[in-house]
Amino acid sequence: MVNPANKRKLEIIIVGTGLAGASAAASLGELGYKVKAFCFQDSPRRAHSIAAQGGINAAKNYQNDGDSIFRLFYDTVKGGDYRARESNVHRLAEVSVNIIDQCVAQGVPFAREYGGLLNNRSFGGTQVKRTFYAAGQTGQQLLIGAYQALERQVALGNVEMHSRHEMLDMVTIDGKARGIICRNLVNGELERHFGHAVLLCTGGYGNVFYLSTNAMGSNVTAIWKAHKKGAMFGNPCFTQIHPTCIPVSGDHQSKLTLMSESLRNDGRIWVPKQKGETRKANDIPEEERDYYLERRYPAFGNLVPRDVASRAAKERCDAGYGVGTTKQAVYLDFKFNLINKYGKAEANKHGIENPDTETLIRLGKELVKEEYGNLFDMYEKITGENPYEVPMRIYPAVHYTMGGLWVDYELMTNVKGLYCLGEANFSDHGANRLGASALMQGLADGYFVVPYTIGNYLADEIATKPIPVSHEAFVQTEKAVKERIETLMNIKGKQTVESFHKRLGKIMWEKCGMARNAKGLQEAIKEIQELKKEFWTDVRIPGDINEMNPELDKAGRVADFIELGELMCKDALDRNESCGGHFREESQTEEGEAKRDDENFAYVSAWEFKGESNWELHKEKLEFEVAKPSQRSYK
């Protein structure tokens, strides 16, 4: 415990102000600590957390359908293919119920059902309805809740907000995290900031694949700098592929758009039974459609976990049953539920007997608009097709990263005083994240975990006076950052930063994407090492250092992505098993499902940086006392 008078003497740095960062800054500010928060956007409200659409899980059991804290815990461990720590996941399930109460108290406008209770929808990997939502913009509404709590602390003077600042290195003194060096992205100046503890809440690194559902600014730089200063990187190869994204349409694209997984709750996924089908979707009769998820996984149907649904879609497309101009897509069709679920419910409400199909579709549309309207509108704006009239076309894409900095149960990395929250750490999800669990983890870490656990470290720091930023460690770290920036600017090569990022993404997607094999991974490592040499001899960055220079910002991030890509491939090569989103072609069942090897790989891979292209593997053995590992089956 740290008493209130002592909390005022302690300074905490928080990097990133998405759900994890904003909630942590608000909570720690409320407790009385002096907090400095940093984000590279112009406002904390621009954090990528706003992009989450479908919902947030909590074991409230409002539906009275058999949910419980234990069931949420079990679904999450099983969904992660038994590659997560039981203790962390159980804590997450326990605090999930508090998160909903906290957010309702903040005024988050969750959907409600007729009786006034909060409504729930279904999500992949579960057989109960436990996902709370606010139409198709849950992340945005939750972030506004956390943001207003943060801004209240800013107004009270407990939190000092630094927007348009990017952390470019971490300062350690006597083995403890003591501050950061960051760059003011408006004028290019480097700044030094001291903290008794540093919290990294900077999200995931899916943009290493170039095309992903992440915001274009999302990057790995903050946690990568911490990794190079000694923080171990956990499970870097665990990448989640989201099954319901708008397919790639051409080389001009710089990112992909997600269609919420909640749509699988009411849509049915299918491909034509005939290879190379040329007819329009609505012209293909019911008996000539293959509802392949319902066929292969009857118990869960369209609601299998994301890794299973993604691989199944890839398998159908690879086999020649894909749709659309590229043939790299499957249909997500709402007609069935417009008629049977929504249409009939609305017809009964209005006492309309024997309505025809058109009437049922028209009545169903109104109810669908309430629940999914903004998602349907977004799809139409991007593709020019009306999903009320024709099925959506979807295909898997890179979404979330389950890997990140290794942390202990208290969310502290192996570097004393350095904490990591939310998607930036490795914990809770194992090898595959169940849908609607990212928002749950971010808010759990910020509101309910770190405010309790950080006291265990800070109680011993009360006697530590603030270290002046003129200290040699700050001077040397800033010097190293400055030299790296100058080196980048002085290369004056011929190729753009973007072109290197695209090439890296292509290597990663093809050889460390939805399926991986030893040969491809070994090739990828060599290709990435060559790409790195080429980058550092031939990249061209226009503009100057001491000004707003987005190309320079991006160059630093891409340089870090290149190094991360190599580690991801090394980790994927080392883990010679399939689990969750990590699918090694050498390790699959006769039916093409992921085949784990619990005897040899029931551990967390924690990689320690040992110098250029050199890492040492540490293994944290996973013990399962309650959720005994078994072959995952969703049949």
XYZ file of C-alpha atoms in Angstrom, residues 4-632:
629
model
C -2.284 9.190 -0.222
C 0.396 11.704 0.829
C 3.130 9.496 -0.641
C 1.231 8.924 -3.893
C 1.570 12.628 -4.636
C 5.372 12.233 -4.604
C 5.400 9.443 -7.194
C 5.428 10.077 -10.935
C 4.104 7.557 -13.451
C 4.592 7.693 -17.234
C 1.893 6.140 -19.416
C 2.595 5.686 -23.134
C -0.538 5.197 -25.234
C -4.045 6.412 -24.422
C -6.351 3.794 -25.914
C -8.591 1.776 -23.625
C -5.743 0.370 -21.505
C -3.780 3.630 -21.317
C -6.708 6.013 -20.812
C -8.308 3.822 -18.139
C -4.958 3.386 -16.343
C -4.194 7.124 -16.480
C -7.675 7.997 -15.191
C -7.518 5.410 -12.383
C -3.989 6.253 -11.249
C -4.734 9.985 -11.434
C -7.849 9.418 -9.311
C -5.694 7.584 -6.749
C -3.448 10.642 -6.454
C -0.316 9.694 -8.391
C 1.321 12.308 -10.645
C 0.689 10.919 -14.119
C 2.185 11.931 -17.460
C 0.342 10.447 -20.454
C 1.697 10.382 -24.014
C 0.086 9.618 -27.367
C 1.238 10.210 -30.938
C -2.262 11.193 -32.107
C -3.684 14.701 -31.824
C -6.143 13.445 -29.176
C -6.511 10.320 -27.016
C -9.836 9.841 -28.777
C -7.968 8.897 -31.954
C -6.576 5.692 -30.407
C -7.230 2.550 -32.441
C -9.535 1.206 -29.685
C -12.325 3.149 -31.375
C -12.246 0.694 -34.282
C -13.557 -2.231 -32.213
C -17.113 -2.801 -33.345
C -18.809 -5.894 -32.004
C -18.744 -5.800 -28.230
C -17.155 -6.602 -24.873
C -17.516 -9.879 -22.977
C -18.662 -10.162 -19.374
C -20.075 -13.076 -17.388
C -23.197 -11.269 -16.146
C -25.571 -14.083 -17.208
C -28.381 -11.558 -17.834
C -29.779 -13.966 -20.432
C -29.972 -16.727 -17.803
C -28.501 -19.119 -20.374
C -25.929 -20.788 -18.137
C -23.065 -18.292 -18.230
C -20.706 -17.904 -15.276
C -17.235 -16.610 -14.435
C -15.970 -20.169 -14.776
C -17.523 -20.613 -18.225
C -15.986 -17.350 -19.478
C -12.638 -18.467 -18.050
C -12.921 -21.906 -19.666
C -14.055 -20.576 -23.072
C -11.103 -18.146 -23.105
C -8.499 -20.770 -22.169
C -9.920 -23.247 -24.701
C -10.283 -20.521 -27.354
C -6.599 -19.637 -26.851
C -5.743 -23.302 -27.503
C -4.317 -23.775 -23.992
C -1.422 -21.395 -24.480
C -2.409 -18.792 -21.847
C -1.755 -18.615 -18.101
C -4.761 -19.929 -16.166
C -4.343 -17.395 -13.342
C -4.422 -14.365 -15.662
C -7.459 -15.613 -17.562
C -9.407 -16.375 -14.382
C -8.732 -12.873 -13.046
C -9.905 -11.418 -16.361
C -13.172 -13.382 -16.114
C -13.659 -12.252 -12.504
C -13.254 -8.525 -13.154
C -15.277 -8.621 -16.394
C -18.504 -8.110 -14.447
C -17.106 -4.953 -12.775
C -16.118 -3.445 -16.121
C -19.722 -3.343 -17.325
C -20.895 -1.625 -14.118
C -18.048 0.898 -14.377
C -18.882 1.720 -17.997
C -22.636 2.025 -17.389
C -21.872 4.419 -14.517
C -19.779 6.495 -16.967
C -22.750 6.677 -19.329
C -21.595 4.266 -22.061
C -24.786 3.744 -24.131
C -24.934 -0.057 -24.251
C -27.864 -1.545 -26.148
C -30.798 -2.520 -23.945
C -33.596 -4.994 -24.422
C -37.286 -4.307 -23.865
C -37.206 -4.909 -20.106
C -34.437 -2.353 -19.571
C -31.619 -4.822 -18.949
C -28.477 -4.535 -21.041
C -28.746 -6.634 -24.170
C -26.262 -9.310 -25.274
C -25.269 -10.835 -28.586
C -23.401 -14.014 -29.546
C -19.750 -14.158 -30.519
C -17.412 -16.846 -31.852
C -16.120 -19.589 -29.575
C -19.005 -19.522 -27.095
C -22.460 -21.045 -26.772
C -23.924 -18.340 -24.526
C -24.796 -14.691 -25.175
C -22.362 -12.637 -23.123
C -21.243 -9.841 -25.418
C -22.409 -6.327 -24.451
C -22.496 -3.856 -27.319
C -23.371 -0.354 -28.503
C -24.608 -0.952 -32.069
C -21.482 -1.510 -34.215
C -19.338 1.082 -32.417
C -18.675 -0.458 -29.007
C -14.958 0.426 -28.964
C -15.682 4.049 -29.719
C -18.272 4.366 -26.940
C -16.033 2.629 -24.388
C -13.088 4.843 -25.356
C -15.207 7.979 -24.930
C -16.063 6.712 -21.418
C -12.387 6.206 -20.562
C -11.446 9.471 -22.312
C -13.869 11.561 -20.266
C -12.515 9.954 -17.067
C -9.000 10.808 -18.275
C -9.911 14.393 -19.203
C -11.459 14.893 -15.760
C -8.078 14.022 -14.222
C -6.331 16.336 -16.712
C -8.626 19.175 -15.621
C -7.930 18.419 -11.945
C -4.194 18.607 -12.612
C -3.513 14.946 -11.742
C -2.648 13.944 -15.313
C -0.384 15.901 -17.652
C -1.332 15.090 -21.256
C 1.262 15.106 -24.050
C -0.340 14.488 -27.433
C 1.624 14.424 -30.723
C 4.549 12.840 -28.850
C 6.120 9.509 -29.799
C 8.257 7.461 -27.420
C 11.526 6.596 -29.171
C 13.425 4.940 -26.318
C 13.279 3.946 -22.675
C 15.704 5.136 -20.014
C 16.923 2.598 -17.454
C 18.983 3.427 -14.370
C 20.377 0.629 -12.171
C 18.172 -1.921 -13.957
C 14.931 -0.007 -13.391
C 12.751 1.831 -15.910
C 13.131 5.517 -15.043
C 11.784 7.442 -18.002
C 11.456 7.857 -21.743
C 12.872 9.864 -24.611
C 10.156 11.062 -26.949
C 9.940 13.178 -30.059
C 7.550 16.086 -30.416
C 5.997 15.203 -33.774
C 5.053 18.824 -34.515
C 8.485 20.462 -34.263
C 10.787 17.420 -34.205
C 12.369 18.221 -30.826
C 13.504 15.401 -28.543
C 12.314 15.504 -24.920
C 13.318 13.662 -21.736
C 10.734 12.622 -19.133
C 11.307 10.964 -15.752
C 8.949 8.522 -14.057
C 9.193 6.235 -11.022
C 7.429 3.675 -13.227
C 6.656 3.418 -16.951
C 3.481 1.847 -18.353
C 3.387 0.869 -22.039
C -0.166 0.684 -23.403
C 0.611 1.045 -27.098
C -1.534 -1.665 -28.698
C -0.637 -4.369 -31.185
C 1.840 -4.738 -34.023
C -0.384 -6.213 -36.783
C 0.888 -3.565 -39.221
C 4.077 -5.618 -39.594
C 1.970 -7.323 -42.317
C 1.380 -3.937 -44.041
C -2.241 -4.796 -44.882
C -4.180 -5.220 -41.657
C -7.296 -3.936 -39.941
C -5.133 -1.731 -37.674
C -4.991 2.048 -37.890
C -2.135 3.061 -40.185
C -0.232 4.644 -37.306
C -0.347 1.506 -35.143
C 3.225 0.294 -34.606
C 5.594 -1.723 -32.436
C 8.171 0.981 -31.676
C 7.522 1.592 -27.952
C 7.563 -2.060 -26.902
C 10.366 -2.853 -29.353
C 12.600 -0.190 -27.767
C 11.785 -1.664 -24.342
C 12.594 -5.140 -25.724
C 16.000 -3.945 -26.910
C 16.602 -2.516 -23.409
C 16.036 -5.933 -21.820
C 12.279 -6.562 -21.692
C 11.484 -10.042 -22.976
C 9.096 -10.455 -25.919
C 6.451 -13.148 -25.406
C 4.985 -15.323 -28.181
C 5.752 -12.878 -31.046
C 4.407 -15.260 -33.734
C 0.873 -15.473 -32.274
C -1.095 -13.352 -34.747
C -4.847 -13.354 -35.057
C -6.441 -13.465 -38.467
C -9.989 -12.057 -38.406
C -12.423 -14.011 -40.619
C -14.805 -11.183 -41.541
C -12.945 -8.434 -43.380
C -13.703 -6.728 -46.665
C -11.452 -8.503 -49.204
C -8.373 -6.904 -50.780
C -9.347 -5.123 -53.999
C -5.954 -4.153 -55.458
C -2.382 -2.924 -54.975
C -3.552 0.595 -54.173
C -4.793 -0.356 -50.689
C -2.939 0.681 -47.559
C -5.240 -0.940 -44.992
C -8.181 -3.309 -44.677
C -11.611 -2.777 -43.168
C -13.121 -5.037 -40.566
C -16.728 -6.161 -40.566
C -17.635 -6.991 -36.970
C -17.608 -10.632 -35.932
C -21.036 -9.979 -34.401
C -22.361 -10.221 -37.975
C -21.647 -13.964 -37.799
C -24.271 -14.033 -35.047
C -26.985 -13.244 -37.607
C -25.354 -13.973 -40.960
C -24.684 -17.336 -42.577
C -21.380 -17.996 -44.326
C -21.373 -19.960 -47.581
C -19.711 -20.608 -50.928
C -21.203 -22.149 -54.084
C -21.025 -25.958 -54.267
C -19.763 -25.638 -57.838
C -16.145 -24.613 -58.522
C -15.582 -21.430 -60.532
C -19.242 -20.337 -60.158
C -20.030 -17.266 -62.296
C -23.667 -16.620 -61.328
C -24.569 -13.779 -58.973
C -25.098 -14.795 -55.326
C -28.870 -14.241 -55.379
C -29.207 -16.417 -58.496
C -27.684 -19.461 -56.797
C -30.476 -21.619 -55.299
C -30.351 -22.809 -51.677
C -29.534 -26.428 -52.573
C -26.424 -25.295 -54.495
C -24.922 -23.412 -51.541
C -22.356 -24.918 -49.161
C -22.784 -23.543 -45.626
C -19.400 -25.033 -44.854
C -19.045 -23.883 -41.196
C -22.461 -25.324 -40.331
C -21.494 -28.511 -42.187
C -18.089 -28.945 -40.529
C -18.863 -27.648 -37.020
C -22.545 -28.377 -36.311
C -22.413 -27.511 -32.569
C -21.006 -23.991 -33.101
C -21.836 -23.414 -36.777
C -21.017 -19.872 -37.891
C -19.844 -19.060 -34.349
C -16.616 -21.061 -34.301
C -13.548 -19.120 -33.031
C -11.753 -16.767 -35.401
C -8.778 -18.973 -36.207
C -11.058 -21.903 -37.156
C -13.367 -19.729 -39.304
C -10.394 -18.060 -41.032
C -8.679 -21.310 -41.961
C -11.966 -22.782 -43.204
C -12.503 -19.770 -45.520
C -8.921 -20.038 -46.847
C -9.370 -23.773 -47.455
C -12.556 -23.228 -49.513
C -10.955 -20.429 -51.579
C -7.747 -22.416 -52.136
C -9.895 -25.348 -53.296
C -11.483 -23.166 -56.012
C -14.832 -22.253 -54.425
C -14.038 -18.576 -53.740
C -16.309 -15.774 -54.993
C -15.952 -12.234 -56.327
C -13.537 -10.986 -58.993
C -10.415 -12.179 -57.135
C -12.003 -15.486 -56.018
C -10.481 -14.722 -52.606
C -13.747 -14.206 -50.727
C -16.762 -16.038 -49.294
C -20.340 -14.850 -48.779
C -21.796 -13.602 -45.490
C -25.547 -13.679 -46.066
C -28.260 -12.026 -43.954
C -31.315 -12.938 -45.988
C -32.098 -16.022 -43.904
C -32.256 -14.015 -40.652
C -33.934 -10.998 -42.219
C -36.777 -13.400 -43.000
C -36.771 -15.914 -40.159
C -35.562 -13.979 -37.137
C -36.175 -10.291 -37.608
C -38.893 -10.356 -40.235
C -41.156 -12.845 -38.461
C -40.641 -11.146 -35.092
C -41.683 -7.789 -36.541
C -44.607 -9.316 -38.453
C -45.895 -10.978 -35.260
C -45.548 -7.700 -33.365
C -47.763 -5.951 -35.925
C -50.178 -8.872 -36.193
C -49.436 -9.435 -39.894
C -50.453 -12.970 -40.805
C -48.920 -14.898 -43.725
C -46.590 -12.141 -44.938
C -44.716 -12.773 -48.174
C -40.898 -12.928 -48.405
C -40.548 -9.321 -49.542
C -42.605 -8.070 -46.589
C -40.527 -10.139 -44.154
C -37.287 -8.742 -45.578
C -38.621 -5.177 -45.408
C -39.754 -5.617 -41.783
C -36.471 -7.311 -40.855
C -34.403 -4.444 -42.269
C -35.688 -2.019 -39.652
C -34.597 -4.226 -36.768
C -31.220 -4.998 -38.359
C -30.620 -1.248 -38.759
C -30.931 -0.797 -34.997
C -28.315 -3.456 -34.268
C -25.922 -3.301 -37.223
C -26.925 -0.250 -39.285
C -23.585 1.559 -39.258
C -21.735 -1.622 -40.300
C -24.058 -2.138 -43.266
C -23.631 1.516 -44.265
C -19.830 1.232 -44.024
C -19.822 -1.881 -46.206
C -21.950 -0.152 -48.856
C -19.717 2.949 -48.887
C -16.580 0.848 -49.427
C -17.879 -1.733 -51.914
C -20.832 0.013 -53.577
C -23.034 -3.010 -52.802
C -26.118 -2.971 -50.574
C -25.780 -5.816 -48.024
C -29.528 -5.722 -47.322
C -30.036 -6.926 -50.896
C -26.891 -8.951 -51.735
C -24.647 -10.982 -49.424
C -21.462 -9.357 -48.116
C -18.180 -10.692 -49.476
C -15.593 -11.312 -46.760
C -12.115 -12.806 -46.402
C -9.705 -13.209 -43.449
C -7.171 -10.466 -42.656
C -4.558 -9.703 -39.986
C -6.253 -8.194 -36.953
C -4.932 -8.631 -33.404
C -1.590 -9.754 -32.009
C -1.652 -12.073 -29.017
C 2.129 -11.696 -28.575
C 3.750 -8.725 -26.870
C 6.047 -7.929 -23.975
C 6.252 -10.721 -21.418
C 4.649 -9.697 -18.103
C 4.171 -11.384 -14.742
C 0.833 -11.679 -12.918
C 1.151 -8.042 -11.797
C 1.672 -6.865 -15.434
C 5.312 -5.947 -14.781
C 7.872 -6.984 -17.401
C 11.184 -8.518 -16.355
C 12.559 -4.929 -16.247
C 11.746 -3.513 -12.810
C 9.266 -0.631 -12.932
C 8.250 -1.289 -16.550
C 4.649 -2.404 -16.936
C 2.784 -3.379 -20.071
C -1.017 -3.343 -20.476
C -3.619 -4.324 -23.055
C -2.727 -5.657 -26.493
C 0.915 -4.608 -26.060
C 1.508 -7.462 -23.576
C 1.339 -11.193 -24.289
C -1.038 -12.295 -21.531
C -4.605 -13.629 -21.365
C -5.400 -14.790 -24.905
C -2.971 -17.634 -25.603
C -2.622 -18.518 -29.277
C -5.996 -17.095 -30.348
C -8.155 -14.289 -28.959
C -11.871 -14.882 -28.661
C -13.884 -12.027 -30.135
C -14.952 -9.236 -27.727
C -12.067 -10.038 -25.337
C -9.686 -7.234 -26.413
C -11.863 -4.476 -24.966
C -12.339 -6.591 -21.848
C -8.585 -7.037 -21.330
C -7.687 -3.404 -22.031
C -10.186 -2.068 -19.495
C -9.481 -4.818 -16.954
C -5.749 -4.015 -17.006
C -6.296 -0.248 -16.747
C -9.236 0.062 -14.347
C -8.861 -2.988 -12.118
C -5.430 -4.641 -12.284
C -2.584 -2.124 -12.476
C -4.035 0.318 -9.863
C -3.759 -2.563 -7.352
C -0.543 -4.238 -8.453
C 1.626 -1.168 -9.078
C 1.567 -0.368 -5.356
C 3.659 -3.475 -4.703
C 6.503 -1.879 -6.640
C 5.954 1.804 -5.807
C 5.776 1.187 -2.047
C 9.563 0.663 -2.193
C 10.092 3.748 -4.354
C 8.752 6.355 -1.908
C 12.282 7.337 -0.826
C 13.444 7.727 -4.440
C 13.580 11.427 -5.246
C 12.709 12.395 -8.843
C 15.867 11.892 -10.903
C 16.799 15.012 -12.888
C 16.671 14.520 -16.668
C 20.232 15.862 -16.821
C 21.336 12.454 -15.461
C 23.888 10.689 -17.662
C 21.455 7.870 -18.557
C 19.005 10.384 -20.051
C 21.799 12.213 -21.893
C 23.205 9.021 -23.427
C 19.797 7.599 -24.410
C 18.788 10.864 -26.104
C 22.145 10.928 -27.913
C 21.538 7.419 -29.282
C 18.027 8.387 -30.459
C 19.374 11.534 -32.156
C 22.122 9.586 -33.930
C 19.647 7.008 -35.250
C 17.392 9.741 -36.651
C 20.356 11.447 -38.313
C 21.528 8.125 -39.779
C 18.083 7.532 -41.281
C 17.936 11.036 -42.785
C 21.454 10.786 -44.213
C 20.917 7.551 -46.164
C 19.394 9.564 -49.029
C 18.639 6.469 -51.095
C 16.125 5.961 -53.884
C 13.295 3.899 -52.352
C 10.339 5.114 -50.295
C 9.592 3.962 -46.753
C 6.213 2.703 -47.990
C 7.807 0.413 -50.595
C 9.918 -1.315 -47.911
C 6.885 -1.699 -45.661
C 4.898 -3.284 -48.530
C 7.697 -5.737 -49.308
C 8.019 -6.708 -45.641
C 4.244 -7.229 -45.449
C 4.284 -9.498 -48.497
C 7.007 -11.710 -47.007
C 5.190 -11.892 -43.660
C 1.736 -12.644 -45.122
C 2.967 -15.288 -47.539
C 5.407 -17.063 -45.220
C 4.302 -16.265 -41.657
C 0.574 -15.591 -42.224
C -2.427 -17.916 -42.083
C -0.237 -20.996 -42.657
C 3.465 -21.453 -41.967
C 6.021 -24.154 -42.732
C 9.699 -24.630 -41.900
C 10.975 -24.009 -45.448
C 8.958 -20.810 -45.882
C 9.975 -19.450 -42.469
C 13.675 -20.104 -43.115
C 13.365 -18.292 -46.462
C 11.498 -15.420 -44.790
C 14.255 -14.918 -42.191
C 16.895 -14.618 -44.938
C 14.690 -12.305 -47.048
C 14.001 -10.032 -44.075
C 17.715 -9.818 -43.203
C 18.437 -8.785 -46.812
C 15.548 -6.299 -46.764
C 16.994 -4.762 -43.592
C 20.403 -4.219 -45.250
C 18.714 -2.678 -48.278
C 16.552 -0.410 -46.073
C 19.561 0.982 -44.213
C 21.433 1.721 -47.465
C 18.719 2.833 -49.898
C 15.717 4.390 -48.100
C 14.843 7.954 -48.996
C 13.219 10.271 -46.436
C 12.249 13.752 -47.656
C 12.022 16.825 -45.413
C 14.038 17.758 -42.343
C 14.465 16.503 -38.791
C 13.349 19.626 -36.929
C 9.871 19.881 -38.403
C 6.693 17.874 -38.745
C 7.863 14.944 -40.864
C 5.461 11.965 -41.084
C 7.834 10.110 -43.452
C 10.598 10.232 -40.841
C 8.140 9.023 -38.168
C 7.134 6.140 -40.411
C 10.728 5.257 -41.303
C 11.580 4.654 -37.655
C 8.497 2.475 -37.241
C 9.193 0.425 -40.385
C 12.820 -0.124 -39.301
C 11.466 -1.608 -36.060
C 8.878 -3.698 -37.944
C 11.663 -5.236 -40.061
C 13.524 -6.371 -36.922
C 10.285 -7.616 -35.339
C 9.392 -9.561 -38.505
C 12.617 -11.542 -38.191
C 11.857 -12.442 -34.559
C 8.279 -13.441 -35.442
C 9.570 -15.866 -38.092
C 12.187 -17.263 -35.680
C 9.476 -17.828 -33.048
C 7.140 -19.457 -35.595
C 9.981 -21.716 -36.753
C 10.862 -22.716 -33.187
C 7.243 -23.588 -32.293
C 6.917 -26.788 -34.282
C 3.226 -27.323 -33.495
C -0.075 -25.788 -34.543
C -2.092 -23.887 -31.971
C -4.759 -21.223 -32.420
C -3.704 -18.655 -35.013
C -0.265 -20.295 -35.376
C -0.830 -22.996 -38.008
C 2.234 -25.043 -38.946
C 1.403 -27.111 -42.014
C 3.586 -29.933 -40.685
C 1.333 -30.266 -37.624
C -2.320 -30.851 -38.524
C -4.947 -33.521 -37.988
C -6.329 -35.674 -40.796
C -9.233 -33.201 -41.043
C -6.884 -30.234 -41.448
C -7.338 -28.858 -37.918
C -4.551 -27.435 -35.723
C -2.637 -30.168 -33.889
C -0.975 -29.100 -30.636
C 2.049 -30.753 -29.047
C 1.502 -30.276 -25.312
C 4.428 -32.462 -24.351
C 7.005 -30.231 -26.032
C 5.387 -26.799 -26.439
C 3.165 -26.057 -23.415
C 5.164 -22.931 -22.660
C 5.309 -19.202 -23.282
C 8.191 -18.291 -25.596
C 9.969 -15.350 -23.957
C 12.736 -13.998 -26.196
C 15.623 -11.960 -24.818
C 17.418 -9.580 -27.209
C 21.131 -10.373 -27.463
C 22.251 -8.073 -30.283
C 21.528 -7.778 -33.992
C 19.613 -10.827 -35.340
C 20.371 -12.665 -32.105
C 17.885 -13.731 -29.440
C 17.895 -16.179 -26.542
C 14.753 -18.199 -25.819
C 13.442 -18.502 -22.250
C 10.495 -20.826 -21.603
C 7.753 -20.193 -19.056
C 6.096 -23.559 -18.494
C 2.304 -23.447 -18.519
C 0.588 -25.455 -15.767
C -3.102 -26.343 -16.102
C -4.847 -27.238 -12.865
C -8.452 -26.640 -13.916
C -8.829 -26.418 -17.706
C -7.036 -29.598 -18.703
C -5.685 -29.350 -22.274
C -7.616 -31.411 -24.815
C -7.990 -31.393 -28.601
C -10.154 -28.347 -29.361
